[in-house]
XYZ file of C-alpha atoms in Angstrom:
236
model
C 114.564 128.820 93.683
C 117.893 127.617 94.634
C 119.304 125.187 96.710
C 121.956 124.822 98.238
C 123.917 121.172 99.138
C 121.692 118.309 100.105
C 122.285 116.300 103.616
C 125.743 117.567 103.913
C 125.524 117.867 107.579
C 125.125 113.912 108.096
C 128.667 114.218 106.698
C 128.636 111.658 104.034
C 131.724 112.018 101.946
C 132.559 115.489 103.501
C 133.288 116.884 107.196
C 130.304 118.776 107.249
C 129.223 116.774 110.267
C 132.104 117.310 112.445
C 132.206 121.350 111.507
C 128.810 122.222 111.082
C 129.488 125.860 111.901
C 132.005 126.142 109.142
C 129.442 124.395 106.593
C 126.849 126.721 107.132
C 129.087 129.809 106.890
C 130.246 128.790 103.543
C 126.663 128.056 102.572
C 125.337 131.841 103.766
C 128.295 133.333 101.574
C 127.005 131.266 98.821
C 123.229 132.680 99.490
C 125.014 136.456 99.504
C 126.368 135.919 96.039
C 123.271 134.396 94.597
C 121.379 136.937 95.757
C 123.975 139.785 94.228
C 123.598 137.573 90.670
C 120.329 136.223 91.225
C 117.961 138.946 93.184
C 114.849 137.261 91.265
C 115.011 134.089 93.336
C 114.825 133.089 96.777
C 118.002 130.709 97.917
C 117.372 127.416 100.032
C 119.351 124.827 101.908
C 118.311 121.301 101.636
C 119.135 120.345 105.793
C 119.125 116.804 106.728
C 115.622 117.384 109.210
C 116.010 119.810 111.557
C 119.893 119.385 112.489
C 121.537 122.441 113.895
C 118.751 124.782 113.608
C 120.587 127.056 116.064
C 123.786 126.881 113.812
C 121.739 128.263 110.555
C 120.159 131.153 112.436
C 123.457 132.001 113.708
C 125.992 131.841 110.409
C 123.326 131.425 107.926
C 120.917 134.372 108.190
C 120.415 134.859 104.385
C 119.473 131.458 103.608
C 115.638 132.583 102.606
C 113.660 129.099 103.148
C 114.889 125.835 105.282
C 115.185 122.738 102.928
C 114.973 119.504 104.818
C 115.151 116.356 104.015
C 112.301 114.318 106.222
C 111.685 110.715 106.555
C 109.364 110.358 110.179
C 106.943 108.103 109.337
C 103.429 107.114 107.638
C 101.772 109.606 109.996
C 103.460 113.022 108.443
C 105.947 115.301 110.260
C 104.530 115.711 112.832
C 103.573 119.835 114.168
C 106.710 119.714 116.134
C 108.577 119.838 112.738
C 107.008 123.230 111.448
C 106.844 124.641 115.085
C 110.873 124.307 115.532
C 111.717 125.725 112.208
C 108.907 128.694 113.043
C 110.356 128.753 116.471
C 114.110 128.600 115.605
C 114.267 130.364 112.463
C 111.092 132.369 111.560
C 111.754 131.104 108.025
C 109.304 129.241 105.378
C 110.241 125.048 104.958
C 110.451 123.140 101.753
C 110.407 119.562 102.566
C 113.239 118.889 99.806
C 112.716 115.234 100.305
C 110.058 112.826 101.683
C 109.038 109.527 100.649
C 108.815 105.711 101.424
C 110.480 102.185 99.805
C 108.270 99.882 97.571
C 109.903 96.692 99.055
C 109.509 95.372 102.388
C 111.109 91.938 103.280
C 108.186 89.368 104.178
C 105.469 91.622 102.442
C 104.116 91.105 99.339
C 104.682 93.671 96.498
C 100.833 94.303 96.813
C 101.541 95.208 100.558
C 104.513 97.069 100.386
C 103.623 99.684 97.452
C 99.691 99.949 99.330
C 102.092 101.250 102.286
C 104.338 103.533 99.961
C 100.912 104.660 98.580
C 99.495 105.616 101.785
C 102.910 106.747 103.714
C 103.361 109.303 100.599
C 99.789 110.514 100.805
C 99.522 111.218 104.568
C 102.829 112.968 104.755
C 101.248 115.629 101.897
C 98.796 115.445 103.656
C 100.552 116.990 106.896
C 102.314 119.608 104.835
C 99.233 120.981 103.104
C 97.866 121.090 107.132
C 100.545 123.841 107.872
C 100.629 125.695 104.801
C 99.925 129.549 104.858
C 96.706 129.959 107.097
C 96.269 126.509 108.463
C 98.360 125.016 111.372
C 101.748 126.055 111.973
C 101.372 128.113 108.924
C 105.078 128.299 107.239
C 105.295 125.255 104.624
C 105.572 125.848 101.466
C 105.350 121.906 99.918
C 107.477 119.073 99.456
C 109.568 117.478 96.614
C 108.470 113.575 96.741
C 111.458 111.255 96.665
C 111.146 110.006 94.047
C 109.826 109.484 90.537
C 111.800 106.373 89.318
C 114.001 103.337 91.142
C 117.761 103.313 91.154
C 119.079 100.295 90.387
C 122.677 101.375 90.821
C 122.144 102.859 94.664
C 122.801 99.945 96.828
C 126.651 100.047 96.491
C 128.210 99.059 100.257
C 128.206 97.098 103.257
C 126.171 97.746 106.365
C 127.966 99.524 109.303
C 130.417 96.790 111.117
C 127.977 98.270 114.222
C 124.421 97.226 112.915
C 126.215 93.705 111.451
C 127.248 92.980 114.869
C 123.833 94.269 116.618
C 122.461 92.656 114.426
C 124.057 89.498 113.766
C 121.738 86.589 113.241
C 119.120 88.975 110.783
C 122.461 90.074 108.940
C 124.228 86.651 108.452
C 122.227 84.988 105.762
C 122.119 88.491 103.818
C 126.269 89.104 104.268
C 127.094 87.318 100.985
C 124.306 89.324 98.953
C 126.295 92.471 100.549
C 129.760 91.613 99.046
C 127.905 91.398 95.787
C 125.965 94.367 95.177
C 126.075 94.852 91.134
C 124.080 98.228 89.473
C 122.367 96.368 86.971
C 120.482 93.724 89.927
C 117.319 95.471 92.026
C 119.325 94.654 94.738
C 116.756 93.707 97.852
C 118.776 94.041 100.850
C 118.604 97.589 102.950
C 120.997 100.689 103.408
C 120.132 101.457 106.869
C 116.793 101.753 109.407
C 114.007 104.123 108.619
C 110.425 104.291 109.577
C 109.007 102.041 107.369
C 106.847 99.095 106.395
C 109.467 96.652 107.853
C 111.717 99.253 109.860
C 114.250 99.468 107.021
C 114.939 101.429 104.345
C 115.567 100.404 100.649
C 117.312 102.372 98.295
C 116.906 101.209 95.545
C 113.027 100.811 95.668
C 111.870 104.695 96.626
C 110.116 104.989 93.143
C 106.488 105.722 92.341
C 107.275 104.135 88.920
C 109.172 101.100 88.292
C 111.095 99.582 85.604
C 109.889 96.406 85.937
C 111.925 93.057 86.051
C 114.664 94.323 84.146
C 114.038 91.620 81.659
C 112.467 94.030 79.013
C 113.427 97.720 78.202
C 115.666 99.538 80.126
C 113.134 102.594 79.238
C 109.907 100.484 80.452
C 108.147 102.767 83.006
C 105.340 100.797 85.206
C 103.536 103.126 87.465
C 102.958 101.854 91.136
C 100.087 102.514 93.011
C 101.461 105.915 94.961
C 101.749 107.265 91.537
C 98.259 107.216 90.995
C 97.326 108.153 94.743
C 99.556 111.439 94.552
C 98.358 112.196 90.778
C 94.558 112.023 92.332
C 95.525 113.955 95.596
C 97.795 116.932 93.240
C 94.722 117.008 90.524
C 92.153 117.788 93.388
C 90.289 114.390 93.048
C-alpha cells in the first residue's frame, strides 16, 4: 500500500491547513499516477482524524482507503469514527497512527506504562470491533505509534496561548523549555491529548525503551504494552 503525506492538514510546516481543497487535489493527482505506475497496490492518505471528510470525497475520489491519524482516548475510537468515514466516504480506514505516552507527570513509571498498556490494547480492541463483518464493518487495522522513544522530538516552546492559559502549571517548567537538548528524555509535554495526565509526551510514545541513556545507545527494554499487544496480535 501507499500512503500519501501524514497530518498535513493540521498545517505544520506547510499551508495545507489554510487550503485544504488545494492539498487534497494535489494528493488525488498523486493517487492517479500511482495507480498508472503502480496498479498492484491500493493508495492511502494518512488524514489527521476525520478533518475535511467532505473535502476528500469531493477532490480526492481515487484515494482507495482513508489513513487517519487517531488519538481519542483509552476507550477506542469510538463507532462515530468508522460511521463518518462509512457515511462520508464509503471507503475502508487504516488507523495510520494510534497510541499513548509512557510518562505521566505525578505517576509513577509503573502507572504510566500500565495506562499505555491498557490505552493501546482497548483502542485494537475497537478496531478489530468494526472490521469486515462486525460493527461498522470498514476497518482494516491500525499502525501502533510507536515501537521505540525519540529522544530528539521535544524541540520547541509551548504555544504563547497555552503558556498564558496556563501560567502558574507552565512557570516552573519555562526554563526546562528554553533547554530542550536531543540527547536528554526530555519530560515536559508538546501539547494536550487524552491521556494519563491530559498531556501528551513526545518523546515517551514507545513500547520499548532505551533505558536511562547511561548504557548503550542500542539497549532496547521492552515496556509492558509491548508484551500486552505481542499477547493480543499472537491470539493469547
Amino acid at each position: 500500500m501507499w500512503v500519501l503525506g501524514n497530518e498535513n492538514v493540521y498545517g505544520v510546516g506547510n499551508n495545507s491547513g489554510q487550503e485544504p481543497e488545494a492539498f487534497y487535489a494535489l494528493a488525488d493527482r498523486a493517487a492517479q499516477l500511482i495507480h498508472q505506475l503502480d496498479p498492484s497496490r491500493p493508495v492511502a492518505l494518512a488524514n489527521g482524524d476525520v478533518l475535511h471528510l467532505d473535502v476528500i470525497k469531493e477532490k480526492a475520489p481515487h484515494i482507495d482507503v482513508l489513513g487517519a491519524n487517531v488519538y481519542r482516548g483509552e476507550q477506542g475510537f469510538g463507532r462515530s469514527f468508522f460511521q463518518d468515514v462509512r457515511e462520508q466516504l464509503d471507503k475502508p480506514v487504516l488507523v495510520t497512527e494510534y497510541g499513548a505516552p509512557a510518562f505521566a507527570e505525578n505517576y509513577t513509571p509503573k502507572e504510566a506504562e500500565a495506562y499505555q498498556a491498557m490505552y493501546l490494547a482497548n483502542n485494537w480492541e475497537d478496531l478489530e470491533a468494526h472490521m469486515a463483518g462486525r460493527g461498522v464493518g470498514n476497518a482494516l487495522g491500525g499502525v501502533l505509534f510507536e515501537f521505540i522513544d525519540e529522544w530528539w522530538k521535544a524541540n520547541g516552546d509551548l504555544p504563547l496561548k497555552i503558556q498564558r492559559e496556563k501560567a502558574e502549571w507552565y512557570a516552573p517548567k519555562s526554563a526546562l523549555y528554553k533547554n530542550l537538548q536531543p540527547g536528554n528524555h526530555d519530560i515536559v509535554p508538546q501539547f494536550g491529548g487524552p491521556f494519563l495526565d491530559g498531556w501528551s509526551y513526545e518523546e515517551w510514545f514507545g513500547i520499548v525503551s532505551q533505558g536511562d541513556g547511561q548504557g548503550s545507545p542500542f539497549a532496547r527494554i521492552l515496556r509492558p504494552a509491548y508484551d500486552r499487544m505481542k499477547k493480543i496480535w499472537n491470539g493469547k
